[in-house]
């Protein structure tokens, strides 16, 4: 591979990473502002936010793979 192309790809990758970092910051700022307004207006409590965060975290966190789940299933003798 041409070194110039490789360097240009690296610069492009770094630029995309910087864009993602900025988007993440803007989204985090927006979420924080929304939470603050909802709590200030008494629409939701900080406890509600914490409970929902824990619920969503548990729902979207994959379960660890156990040895039993990697074992092949016995074949069905009726097939």
PDB file of N, CA, C and O in Angstrom:
ATOM      1  N   UNK A   1       0.849  -1.186   0.000  1.00  0.00           N
ATOM      2  CA  UNK A   1       0.000   0.000   0.000  1.00  0.00           C
ATOM      3  C   UNK A   1       0.890   1.243   0.000  1.00  0.00           C
ATOM      4  O   UNK A   1       1.923   1.286   0.643  1.00  0.00           O
ATOM      5  N   UNK A   2       0.456   2.235  -0.703  1.00  0.00           N
ATOM      6  CA  UNK A   2       1.172   3.493  -0.797  1.00  0.00           C
ATOM      7  C   UNK A   2       1.151   4.197   0.563  1.00  0.00           C
ATOM      8  O   UNK A   2       0.121   4.294   1.213  1.00  0.00           O
ATOM      9  N   UNK A   3       2.308   4.695   1.003  1.00  0.00           N
ATOM     10  CA  UNK A   3       2.383   5.359   2.316  1.00  0.00           C
ATOM     11  C   UNK A   3       1.503   6.595   2.379  1.00  0.00           C
ATOM     12  O   UNK A   3       0.894   6.889   3.401  1.00  0.00           O
ATOM     13  N   UNK A   4       1.425   7.346   1.284  1.00  0.00           N
ATOM     14  CA  UNK A   4       0.613   8.571   1.287  1.00  0.00           C
ATOM     15  C   UNK A   4      -0.855   8.205   1.479  1.00  0.00           C
ATOM     16  O   UNK A   4      -1.562   8.822   2.272  1.00  0.00           O
ATOM     17  N   UNK A   5      -1.314   7.190   0.794  1.00  0.00           N
ATOM     18  CA  UNK A   5      -2.701   6.753   0.949  1.00  0.00           C
ATOM     19  C   UNK A   5      -2.947   6.312   2.382  1.00  0.00           C
ATOM     20  O   UNK A   5      -3.971   6.656   2.972  1.00  0.00           O
ATOM     21  N   UNK A   6      -2.016   5.571   2.957  1.00  0.00           N
ATOM     22  CA  UNK A   6      -2.163   5.105   4.328  1.00  0.00           C
ATOM     23  C   UNK A   6      -2.253   6.292   5.284  1.00  0.00           C
ATOM     24  O   UNK A   6      -3.092   6.305   6.183  1.00  0.00           O
ATOM     25  N   UNK A   7      -1.416   7.290   5.105  1.00  0.00           N
ATOM     26  CA  UNK A   7      -1.454   8.466   5.978  1.00  0.00           C
ATOM     27  C   UNK A   7      -2.751   9.247   5.792  1.00  0.00           C
ATOM     28  O   UNK A   7      -3.338   9.724   6.776  1.00  0.00           O
ATOM     29  N   UNK A   8      -3.212   9.352   4.559  1.00  0.00           N
ATOM     30  CA  UNK A   8      -4.469  10.055   4.322  1.00  0.00           C
ATOM     31  C   UNK A   8      -5.642   9.308   4.957  1.00  0.00           C
ATOM     32  O   UNK A   8      -6.557   9.930   5.493  1.00  0.00           O
ATOM     33  N   UNK A   9      -5.611   7.996   4.920  1.00  0.00           N
ATOM     34  CA  UNK A   9      -6.657   7.213   5.574  1.00  0.00           C
ATOM     35  C   UNK A   9      -6.617   7.409   7.086  1.00  0.00           C
ATOM     36  O   UNK A   9      -7.663   7.490   7.732  1.00  0.00           O
ATOM     37  N   UNK A  10      -5.427   7.516   7.633  1.00  0.00           N
ATOM     38  CA  UNK A  10      -5.299   7.747   9.075  1.00  0.00           C
ATOM     39  C   UNK A  10      -5.828   9.125   9.452  1.00  0.00           C
ATOM     40  O   UNK A  10      -6.535   9.267  10.457  1.00  0.00           O
ATOM     41  N   UNK A  11      -5.524  10.126   8.654  1.00  0.00           N
ATOM     42  CA  UNK A  11      -6.027  11.481   8.917  1.00  0.00           C
ATOM     43  C   UNK A  11      -7.550  11.491   8.823  1.00  0.00           C
ATOM     44  O   UNK A  11      -8.236  12.104   9.654  1.00  0.00           O
ATOM     45  N   UNK A  12      -8.097  10.803   7.816  1.00  0.00           N
ATOM     46  CA  UNK A  12      -9.546  10.725   7.660  1.00  0.00           C
ATOM     47  C   UNK A  12     -10.179  10.044   8.871  1.00  0.00           C
ATOM     48  O   UNK A  12     -11.204  10.496   9.385  1.00  0.00           O
ATOM     49  N   UNK A  13      -9.562   8.964   9.343  1.00  0.00           N
ATOM     50  CA  UNK A  13     -10.061   8.248  10.511  1.00  0.00           C
ATOM     51  C   UNK A  13     -10.040   9.146  11.747  1.00  0.00           C
ATOM     52  O   UNK A  13     -11.005   9.183  12.515  1.00  0.00           O
ATOM     53  N   UNK A  14      -8.965   9.881  11.931  1.00  0.00           N
ATOM     54  CA  UNK A  14      -8.853  10.780  13.084  1.00  0.00           C
ATOM     55  C   UNK A  14      -9.905  11.880  13.012  1.00  0.00           C
ATOM     56  O   UNK A  14     -10.519  12.238  14.028  1.00  0.00           O
ATOM     57  N   UNK A  15     -10.165  12.398  11.813  1.00  0.00           N
ATOM     58  CA  UNK A  15     -11.186  13.440  11.649  1.00  0.00           C
ATOM     59  C   UNK A  15     -12.572  12.889  11.986  1.00  0.00           C
ATOM     60  O   UNK A  15     -13.372  13.562  12.652  1.00  0.00           O
ATOM     61  N   UNK A  16     -12.859  11.667  11.538  1.00  0.00           N
ATOM     62  CA  UNK A  16     -14.152  11.057  11.853  1.00  0.00           C
ATOM     63  C   UNK A  16     -14.296  10.822  13.355  1.00  0.00           C
ATOM     64  O   UNK A  16     -15.367  11.032  13.925  1.00  0.00           O
ATOM     65  N   UNK A  17     -13.210  10.417  13.994  1.00  0.00           N
ATOM     66  CA  UNK A  17     -13.229  10.210  15.440  1.00  0.00           C
ATOM     67  C   UNK A  17     -13.496  11.523  16.172  1.00  0.00           C
ATOM     68  O   UNK A  17     -14.269  11.573  17.131  1.00  0.00           O
ATOM     69  N   UNK A  18     -12.887  12.607  15.700  1.00  0.00           N
ATOM     70  CA  UNK A  18     -13.119  13.920  16.310  1.00  0.00           C
ATOM     71  C   UNK A  18     -14.574  14.343  16.131  1.00  0.00           C
ATOM     72  O   UNK A  18     -15.180  14.913  17.055  1.00  0.00           O
ATOM     73  N   UNK A  19     -15.152  14.071  14.964  1.00  0.00           N
ATOM     74  CA  UNK A  19     -16.563  14.393  14.736  1.00  0.00           C
ATOM     75  C   UNK A  19     -17.460  13.607  15.686  1.00  0.00           C
ATOM     76  O   UNK A  19     -18.426  14.145  16.235  1.00  0.00           O
ATOM     77  N   UNK A  20     -17.153  12.323  15.882  1.00  0.00           N
ATOM     78  CA  UNK A  20     -17.938  11.502  16.805  1.00  0.00           C
ATOM     79  C   UNK A  20     -17.821  12.009  18.239  1.00  0.00           C
ATOM     80  O   UNK A  20     -18.804  12.020  18.985  1.00  0.00           O
ATOM     81  N   UNK A  21     -16.624  12.425  18.614  1.00  0.00           N
ATOM     82  CA  UNK A  21     -16.417  12.948  19.970  1.00  0.00           C
ATOM     83  C   UNK A  21     -17.261  14.197  20.186  1.00  0.00           C
ATOM     84  O   UNK A  21     -17.899  14.364  21.225  1.00  0.00           O
ATOM     85  N   UNK A  22     -17.302  15.068  19.188  1.00  0.00           N
ATOM     86  CA  UNK A  22     -18.095  16.290  19.289  1.00  0.00           C
ATOM     87  C   UNK A  22     -19.590  15.959  19.347  1.00  0.00           C
ATOM     88  O   UNK A  22     -20.326  16.540  20.150  1.00  0.00           O
ATOM     89  N   UNK A  23     -20.034  15.030  18.524  1.00  0.00           N
ATOM     90  CA  UNK A  23     -21.450  14.636  18.530  1.00  0.00           C
ATOM     91  C   UNK A  23     -21.822  14.032  19.887  1.00  0.00           C
ATOM     92  O   UNK A  23     -22.897  14.307  20.424  1.00  0.00           O
ATOM     93  N   UNK A  24     -20.932  13.208  20.437  1.00  0.00           N
ATOM     94  CA  UNK A  24     -21.183  12.607  21.751  1.00  0.00           C
ATOM     95  C   UNK A  24     -21.305  13.694  22.822  1.00  0.00           C
ATOM     96  O   UNK A  24     -22.211  13.643  23.670  1.00  0.00           O
ATOM     97  N   UNK A  25     -20.428  14.676  22.780  1.00  0.00           N
ATOM     98  CA  UNK A  25     -20.483  15.777  23.747  1.00  0.00           C
ATOM     99  C   UNK A  25     -21.813  16.531  23.625  1.00  0.00           C
ATOM    100  O   UNK A  25     -22.468  16.822  24.630  1.00  0.00           O
ATOM    101  N   UNK A  26     -22.216  16.842  22.393  1.00  0.00           N
ATOM    102  CA  UNK A  26     -23.460  17.587  22.183  1.00  0.00           C
ATOM    103  C   UNK A  26     -24.662  16.786  22.678  1.00  0.00           C
ATOM    104  O   UNK A  26     -25.568  17.336  23.299  1.00  0.00           O
ATOM    105  N   UNK A  27     -24.677  15.475  22.411  1.00  0.00           N
ATOM    106  CA  UNK A  27     -25.779  14.629  22.888  1.00  0.00           C
ATOM    107  C   UNK A  27     -25.807  14.539  24.406  1.00  0.00           C
ATOM    108  O   UNK A  27     -26.877  14.607  25.025  1.00  0.00           O
ATOM    109  N   UNK A  28     -24.650  14.402  25.027  1.00  0.00           N
ATOM    110  CA  UNK A  28     -24.582  14.342  26.491  1.00  0.00           C
ATOM    111  C   UNK A  28     -25.051  15.655  27.108  1.00  0.00           C
ATOM    112  O   UNK A  28     -25.763  15.661  28.124  1.00  0.00           O
ATOM    113  N   UNK A  29     -24.681  16.760  26.493  1.00  0.00           N
ATOM    114  CA  UNK A  29     -25.106  18.072  26.975  1.00  0.00           C
ATOM    115  C   UNK A  29     -26.621  18.223  26.880  1.00  0.00           C
ATOM    116  O   UNK A  29     -27.276  18.678  27.826  1.00  0.00           O
ATOM    117  N   UNK A  30     -27.194  17.797  25.769  1.00  0.00           N
ATOM    118  CA  UNK A  30     -28.635  17.875  25.579  1.00  0.00           C
ATOM    119  C   UNK A  30     -29.375  16.999  26.591  1.00  0.00           C
ATOM    120  O   UNK A  30     -30.351  17.428  27.200  1.00  0.00           O
ATOM    121  N   UNK A  31     -28.914  15.783  26.784  1.00  0.00           N
ATOM    122  CA  UNK A  31     -29.557  14.879  27.748  1.00  0.00           C
ATOM    123  C   UNK A  31     -29.475  15.461  29.158  1.00  0.00           C
ATOM    124  O   UNK A  31     -30.458  15.441  29.911  1.00  0.00           O
ATOM    125  N   UNK A  32     -28.325  15.994  29.515  1.00  0.00           N
ATOM    126  CA  UNK A  32     -28.173  16.601  30.847  1.00  0.00           C
ATOM    127  C   UNK A  32     -29.124  17.772  31.025  1.00  0.00           C
ATOM    128  O   UNK A  32     -29.756  17.914  32.083  1.00  0.00           O
ATOM    129  N   UNK A  33     -29.251  18.606  30.014  1.00  0.00           N
ATOM    130  CA  UNK A  33     -30.159  19.751  30.093  1.00  0.00           C
ATOM    131  C   UNK A  33     -31.606  19.296  30.226  1.00  0.00           C
ATOM    132  O   UNK A  33     -32.369  19.843  31.043  1.00  0.00           O
ATOM    133  N   UNK A  34     -31.997  18.294  29.459  1.00  0.00           N
ATOM    134  CA  UNK A  34     -33.366  17.785  29.549  1.00  0.00           C
ATOM    135  C   UNK A  34     -33.658  17.205  30.931  1.00  0.00           C
ATOM    136  O   UNK A  34     -34.730  17.451  31.498  1.00  0.00           O
ATOM    137  N   UNK A  35     -32.721  16.460  31.471  1.00  0.00           N
ATOM    138  CA  UNK A  35     -32.907  15.890  32.808  1.00  0.00           C
ATOM    139  C   UNK A  35     -33.066  17.001  33.837  1.00  0.00           C
ATOM    140  O   UNK A  35     -33.961  16.954  34.691  1.00  0.00           O
ATOM    141  N   UNK A  36     -32.210  18.002  33.763  1.00  0.00           N
ATOM    142  CA  UNK A  36     -32.287  19.118  34.723  1.00  0.00           C
ATOM    143  C   UNK A  36     -33.638  19.818  34.649  1.00  0.00           C
ATOM    144  O   UNK A  36     -34.251  20.107  35.682  1.00  0.00           O
ATOM    145  N   UNK A  37     -34.126  20.084  33.464  1.00  0.00           N
ATOM    146  CA  UNK A  37     -35.418  20.772  33.314  1.00  0.00           C
ATOM    147  C   UNK A  37     -36.557  19.905  33.842  1.00  0.00           C
ATOM    148  O   UNK A  37     -37.438  20.394  34.561  1.00  0.00           O
ATOM    149  N   UNK A  38     -36.541  18.617  33.505  1.00  0.00           N
ATOM    150  CA  UNK A  38     -37.601  17.723  33.973  1.00  0.00           C
ATOM    151  C   UNK A  38     -37.609  17.596  35.493  1.00  0.00           C
ATOM    152  O   UNK A  38     -38.674  17.581  36.117  1.00  0.00           O
ATOM    153  N   UNK A  39     -36.435  17.544  36.109  1.00  0.00           N
ATOM    154  CA  UNK A  39     -36.352  17.457  37.568  1.00  0.00           C
ATOM    155  C   UNK A  39     -36.795  18.777  38.193  1.00  0.00           C
ATOM    156  O   UNK A  39     -37.574  18.790  39.164  1.00  0.00           O
ATOM    157  N   UNK A  40     -36.342  19.903  37.646  1.00  0.00           N
ATOM    158  CA  UNK A  40     -36.729  21.212  38.187  1.00  0.00           C
ATOM    159  C   UNK A  40     -38.232  21.429  38.117  1.00  0.00           C
ATOM    160  O   UNK A  40     -38.822  22.032  39.014  1.00  0.00           O
ATOM    161  N   UNK A  41     -38.871  20.959  37.062  1.00  0.00           N
ATOM    162  CA  UNK A  41     -40.316  21.142  36.908  1.00  0.00           C
ATOM    163  C   UNK A  41     -41.110  20.100  37.697  1.00  0.00           C
ATOM    164  O   UNK A  41     -42.331  20.144  37.717  1.00  0.00           O
ATOM    165  N   UNK A  42     -40.432  19.158  38.327  1.00  0.00           N
ATOM    166  CA  UNK A  42     -41.108  18.148  39.124  1.00  0.00           C
ATOM    167  C   UNK A  42     -41.788  17.075  38.298  1.00  0.00           C
ATOM    168  O   UNK A  42     -42.629  16.329  38.805  1.00  0.00           O
ATOM    169  N   UNK A  43     -41.428  16.975  37.027  1.00  0.00           N
ATOM    170  CA  UNK A  43     -42.032  15.975  36.153  1.00  0.00           C
ATOM    171  C   UNK A  43     -41.456  14.590  36.447  1.00  0.00           C
ATOM    172  O   UNK A  43     -42.150  13.578  36.349  1.00  0.00           O
ATOM    173  N   UNK A  44     -40.203  14.554  36.831  1.00  0.00           N
ATOM    174  CA  UNK A  44     -39.514  13.306  37.124  1.00  0.00           C
ATOM    175  C   UNK A  44     -38.513  13.576  38.247  1.00  0.00           C
ATOM    176  O   UNK A  44     -38.084  14.712  38.432  1.00  0.00           O
ATOM    177  N   UNK A  45     -38.158  12.535  38.988  1.00  0.00           N
ATOM    178  CA  UNK A  45     -37.188  12.714  40.072  1.00  0.00           C
ATOM    179  C   UNK A  45     -35.841  12.114  39.671  1.00  0.00           C
ATOM    180  O   UNK A  45     -35.752  11.309  38.739  1.00  0.00           O
ATOM    181  N   UNK A  46     -34.831  12.489  40.411  1.00  0.00           N
ATOM    182  CA  UNK A  46     -33.500  11.934  40.171  1.00  0.00           C
ATOM    183  C   UNK A  46     -33.516  10.426  40.425  1.00  0.00           C
ATOM    184  O   UNK A  46     -32.830   9.660  39.738  1.00  0.00           O
ATOM    185  N   UNK A  47     -34.330   9.996  41.379  1.00  0.00           N
ATOM    186  CA  UNK A  47     -34.457   8.559  41.666  1.00  0.00           C
ATOM    187  C   UNK A  47     -35.067   7.823  40.470  1.00  0.00           C
ATOM    188  O   UNK A  47     -34.655   6.716  40.137  1.00  0.00           O
ATOM    189  N   UNK A  48     -36.066   8.446  39.814  1.00  0.00           N
ATOM    190  CA  UNK A  48     -36.659   7.842  38.611  1.00  0.00           C
ATOM    191  C   UNK A  48     -35.611   7.685  37.508  1.00  0.00           C
ATOM    192  O   UNK A  48     -35.566   6.662  36.828  1.00  0.00           O
ATOM    193  N   UNK A  49     -34.796   8.698  37.335  1.00  0.00           N
ATOM    194  CA  UNK A  49     -33.736   8.664  36.312  1.00  0.00           C
ATOM    195  C   UNK A  49     -32.757   7.532  36.633  1.00  0.00           C
ATOM    196  O   UNK A  49     -32.389   6.753  35.755  1.00  0.00           O
ATOM    197  N   UNK A  50     -32.340   7.434  37.892  1.00  0.00           N
ATOM    198  CA  UNK A  50     -31.387   6.390  38.284  1.00  0.00           C
ATOM    199  C   UNK A  50     -31.980   5.004  38.089  1.00  0.00           C
ATOM    200  O   UNK A  50     -31.304   4.090  37.593  1.00  0.00           O
ATOM    201  N   UNK A  51     -33.245   4.827  38.452  1.00  0.00           N
ATOM    202  CA  UNK A  51     -33.892   3.523  38.310  1.00  0.00           C
ATOM    203  C   UNK A  51     -34.006   3.132  36.837  1.00  0.00           C
ATOM    204  O   UNK A  51     -33.727   1.985  36.464  1.00  0.00           O
ATOM    205  N   UNK A  52     -34.402   4.067  35.993  1.00  0.00           N
ATOM    206  CA  UNK A  52     -34.531   3.768  34.571  1.00  0.00           C
ATOM    207  C   UNK A  52     -33.170   3.507  33.938  1.00  0.00           C
ATOM    208  O   UNK A  52     -33.030   2.620  33.086  1.00  0.00           O
ATOM    209  N   UNK A  53     -32.162   4.244  34.367  1.00  0.00           N
ATOM    210  CA  UNK A  53     -30.810   4.015  33.849  1.00  0.00           C
ATOM    211  C   UNK A  53     -30.328   2.612  34.192  1.00  0.00           C
ATOM    212  O   UNK A  53     -29.768   1.915  33.346  1.00  0.00           O
ATOM    213  N   UNK A  54     -30.569   2.193  35.431  1.00  0.00           N
ATOM    214  CA  UNK A  54     -30.171   0.842  35.847  1.00  0.00           C
ATOM    215  C   UNK A  54     -30.945  -0.211  35.067  1.00  0.00           C
ATOM    216  O   UNK A  54     -30.375  -1.219  34.629  1.00  0.00           O
ATOM    217  N   UNK A  55     -32.235   0.036  34.851  1.00  0.00           N
ATOM    218  CA  UNK A  55     -33.066  -0.907  34.095  1.00  0.00           C
ATOM    219  C   UNK A  55     -32.562  -1.033  32.655  1.00  0.00           C
ATOM    220  O   UNK A  55     -32.417  -2.144  32.135  1.00  0.00           O
ATOM    221  N   UNK A  56     -32.312   0.089  32.000  1.00  0.00           N
ATOM    222  CA  UNK A  56     -31.837   0.060  30.616  1.00  0.00           C
ATOM    223  C   UNK A  56     -30.449  -0.552  30.515  1.00  0.00           C
ATOM    224  O   UNK A  56     -30.154  -1.292  29.576  1.00  0.00           O
ATOM    225  N   UNK A  57     -29.597  -0.255  31.481  1.00  0.00           N
ATOM    226  CA  UNK A  57     -28.256  -0.830  31.478  1.00  0.00           C
ATOM    227  C   UNK A  57     -28.324  -2.346  31.565  1.00  0.00           C
ATOM    228  O   UNK A  57     -27.641  -3.059  30.831  1.00  0.00           O
ATOM    229  N   UNK A  58     -29.188  -2.834  32.454  1.00  0.00           N
ATOM    230  CA  UNK A  58     -29.332  -4.284  32.596  1.00  0.00           C
ATOM    231  C   UNK A  58     -29.930  -4.906  31.333  1.00  0.00           C
ATOM    232  O   UNK A  58     -29.531  -5.992  30.919  1.00  0.00           O
ATOM    233  N   UNK A  59     -30.859  -4.198  30.709  1.00  0.00           N
ATOM    234  CA  UNK A  59     -31.516  -4.735  29.519  1.00  0.00           C
ATOM    235  C   UNK A  59     -30.574  -4.797  28.318  1.00  0.00           C
ATOM    236  O   UNK A  59     -30.701  -5.688  27.481  1.00  0.00           O
ATOM    237  N   UNK A  60     -29.646  -3.860  28.219  1.00  0.00           N
ATOM    238  CA  UNK A  60     -28.774  -3.801  27.055  1.00  0.00           C
ATOM    239  C   UNK A  60     -27.374  -4.355  27.292  1.00  0.00           C
ATOM    240  O   UNK A  60     -26.548  -4.340  26.391  1.00  0.00           O
ATOM    241  N   UNK A  61     -27.107  -4.842  28.500  1.00  0.00           N
ATOM    242  CA  UNK A  61     -25.805  -5.444  28.785  1.00  0.00           C
ATOM    243  C   UNK A  61     -25.899  -6.939  28.493  1.00  0.00           C
ATOM    244  O   UNK A  61     -26.736  -7.622  29.070  1.00  0.00           O
ATOM    245  N   UNK A  62     -25.058  -7.414  27.584  1.00  0.00           N
ATOM    246  CA  UNK A  62     -25.136  -8.845  27.266  1.00  0.00           C
ATOM    247  C   UNK A  62     -24.711  -9.695  28.454  1.00  0.00           C
ATOM    248  O   UNK A  62     -23.853  -9.314  29.240  1.00  0.00           O
ATOM    249  N   UNK A  63     -25.355 -10.837  28.578  1.00  0.00           N
ATOM    250  CA  UNK A  63     -25.008 -11.757  29.648  1.00  0.00           C
ATOM    251  C   UNK A  63     -23.700 -12.452  29.294  1.00  0.00           C
ATOM    252  O   UNK A  63     -23.452 -12.754  28.128  1.00  0.00           O
ATOM    253  N   UNK A  64     -22.858 -12.716  30.299  1.00  0.00           N
ATOM    254  CA  UNK A  64     -21.608 -13.421  30.010  1.00  0.00           C
ATOM    255  C   UNK A  64     -21.899 -14.829  29.495  1.00  0.00           C
ATOM    256  O   UNK A  64     -22.868 -15.454  29.890  1.00  0.00           O
ATOM    257  N   UNK A  65     -21.056 -15.280  28.615  1.00  0.00           N
ATOM    258  CA  UNK A  65     -21.216 -16.620  28.048  1.00  0.00           C
ATOM    259  C   UNK A  65     -20.705 -17.642  29.053  1.00  0.00           C
ATOM    260  O   UNK A  65     -19.575 -17.557  29.520  1.00  0.00           O
ATOM    261  N   UNK A  66     -21.554 -18.589  29.397  1.00  0.00           N
ATOM    262  CA  UNK A  66     -21.146 -19.638  30.333  1.00  0.00           C
ATOM    263  C   UNK A  66     -20.721 -20.867  29.548  1.00  0.00           C
ATOM    264  O   UNK A  66     -20.988 -20.992  28.357  1.00  0.00           O
ATOM    265  N   UNK A  67     -20.061 -21.788  30.238  1.00  0.00           N
ATOM    266  CA  UNK A  67     -19.618 -23.019  29.585  1.00  0.00           C
ATOM    267  C   UNK A  67     -20.806 -23.828  29.089  1.00  0.00           C
ATOM    268  O   UNK A  67     -20.754 -24.448  28.043  1.00  0.00           O
ATOM    269  N   UNK A  68     -21.913 -23.816  29.844  1.00  0.00           N
ATOM    270  CA  UNK A  68     -23.085 -24.583  29.443  1.00  0.00           C
ATOM    271  C   UNK A  68     -23.691 -24.064  28.160  1.00  0.00           C
ATOM    272  O   UNK A  68     -24.183 -24.831  27.340  1.00  0.00           O
ATOM    273  N   UNK A  69     -23.663 -22.757  27.952  1.00  0.00           N
ATOM    274  CA  UNK A  69     -24.281 -22.202  26.750  1.00  0.00           C
ATOM    275  C   UNK A  69     -23.447 -22.472  25.505  1.00  0.00           C
ATOM    276  O   UNK A  69     -23.941 -22.343  24.401  1.00  0.00           O
ATOM    277  N   UNK A  70     -22.184 -22.860  25.671  1.00  0.00           N
ATOM    278  CA  UNK A  70     -21.345 -23.139  24.512  1.00  0.00           C
ATOM    279  C   UNK A  70     -21.327 -24.617  24.159  1.00  0.00           C
ATOM    280  O   UNK A  70     -20.794 -24.991  23.127  1.00  0.00           O
ATOM    281  N   UNK A  71     -21.899 -25.449  25.020  1.00  0.00           N
ATOM    282  CA  UNK A  71     -21.954 -26.879  24.731  1.00  0.00           C
ATOM    283  C   UNK A  71     -22.978 -27.141  23.633  1.00  0.00           C
ATOM    284  O   UNK A  71     -24.028 -26.507  23.589  1.00  0.00           O
ATOM    285  N   UNK A  72     -22.700 -28.102  22.760  1.00  0.00           N
ATOM    286  CA  UNK A  72     -23.692 -28.411  21.725  1.00  0.00           C
ATOM    287  C   UNK A  72     -24.938 -29.021  22.355  1.00  0.00           C
ATOM    288  O   UNK A  72     -24.869 -29.745  23.349  1.00  0.00           O
ATOM    289  N   UNK A  73     -26.072 -28.691  21.800  1.00  0.00           N
ATOM    290  CA  UNK A  73     -27.330 -29.234  22.293  1.00  0.00           C
ATOM    291  C   UNK A  73     -27.469 -30.686  21.845  1.00  0.00           C
ATOM    292  O   UNK A  73     -27.024 -31.055  20.754  1.00  0.00           O
ATOM    293  N   UNK A  74     -28.069 -31.515  22.677  1.00  0.00           N
ATOM    294  CA  UNK A  74     -28.271 -32.911  22.252  1.00  0.00           C
ATOM    295  C   UNK A  74     -29.214 -32.949  21.050  1.00  0.00           C
ATOM    296  O   UNK A  74     -30.129 -32.140  20.947  1.00  0.00           O
ATOM    297  N   UNK A  75     -28.978 -33.888  20.185  1.00  0.00           N
ATOM    298  CA  UNK A  75     -29.844 -33.988  19.013  1.00  0.00           C
ATOM    299  C   UNK A  75     -31.174 -34.591  19.405  1.00  0.00           C
ATOM    300  O   UNK A  75     -31.271 -35.403  20.338  1.00  0.00           O
ATOM    301  N   UNK A  76     -32.194 -34.197  18.684  1.00  0.00           N
ATOM    302  CA  UNK A  76     -33.549 -34.687  18.960  1.00  0.00           C
ATOM    303  C   UNK A  76     -33.706 -36.061  18.292  1.00  0.00           C
ATOM    304  O   UNK A  76     -33.621 -36.160  17.069  1.00  0.00           O
ATOM    305  N   UNK A  77     -33.938 -37.114  19.067  1.00  0.00           N
ATOM    306  CA  UNK A  77     -34.035 -38.445  18.489  1.00  0.00           C
ATOM    307  C   UNK A  77     -35.263 -38.633  17.603  1.00  0.00           C
ATOM    308  O   UNK A  77     -35.349 -39.580  16.835  1.00  0.00           O
ATOM    309  N   UNK A  78     -36.239 -37.737  17.722  1.00  0.00           N
ATOM    310  CA  UNK A  78     -37.451 -37.878  16.926  1.00  0.00           C
ATOM    311  C   UNK A  78     -37.292 -37.324  15.517  1.00  0.00           C
ATOM    312  O   UNK A  78     -38.155 -37.512  14.685  1.00  0.00           O
ATOM    313  N   UNK A  79     -36.186 -36.633  15.237  1.00  0.00           N
ATOM    314  CA  UNK A  79     -35.987 -36.045  13.898  1.00  0.00           C
ATOM    315  C   UNK A  79     -35.445 -37.033  12.919  1.00  0.00           C
ATOM    316  O   UNK A  79     -34.806 -37.947  13.085  1.00  0.00           O
TER     317      UNK A  79
END
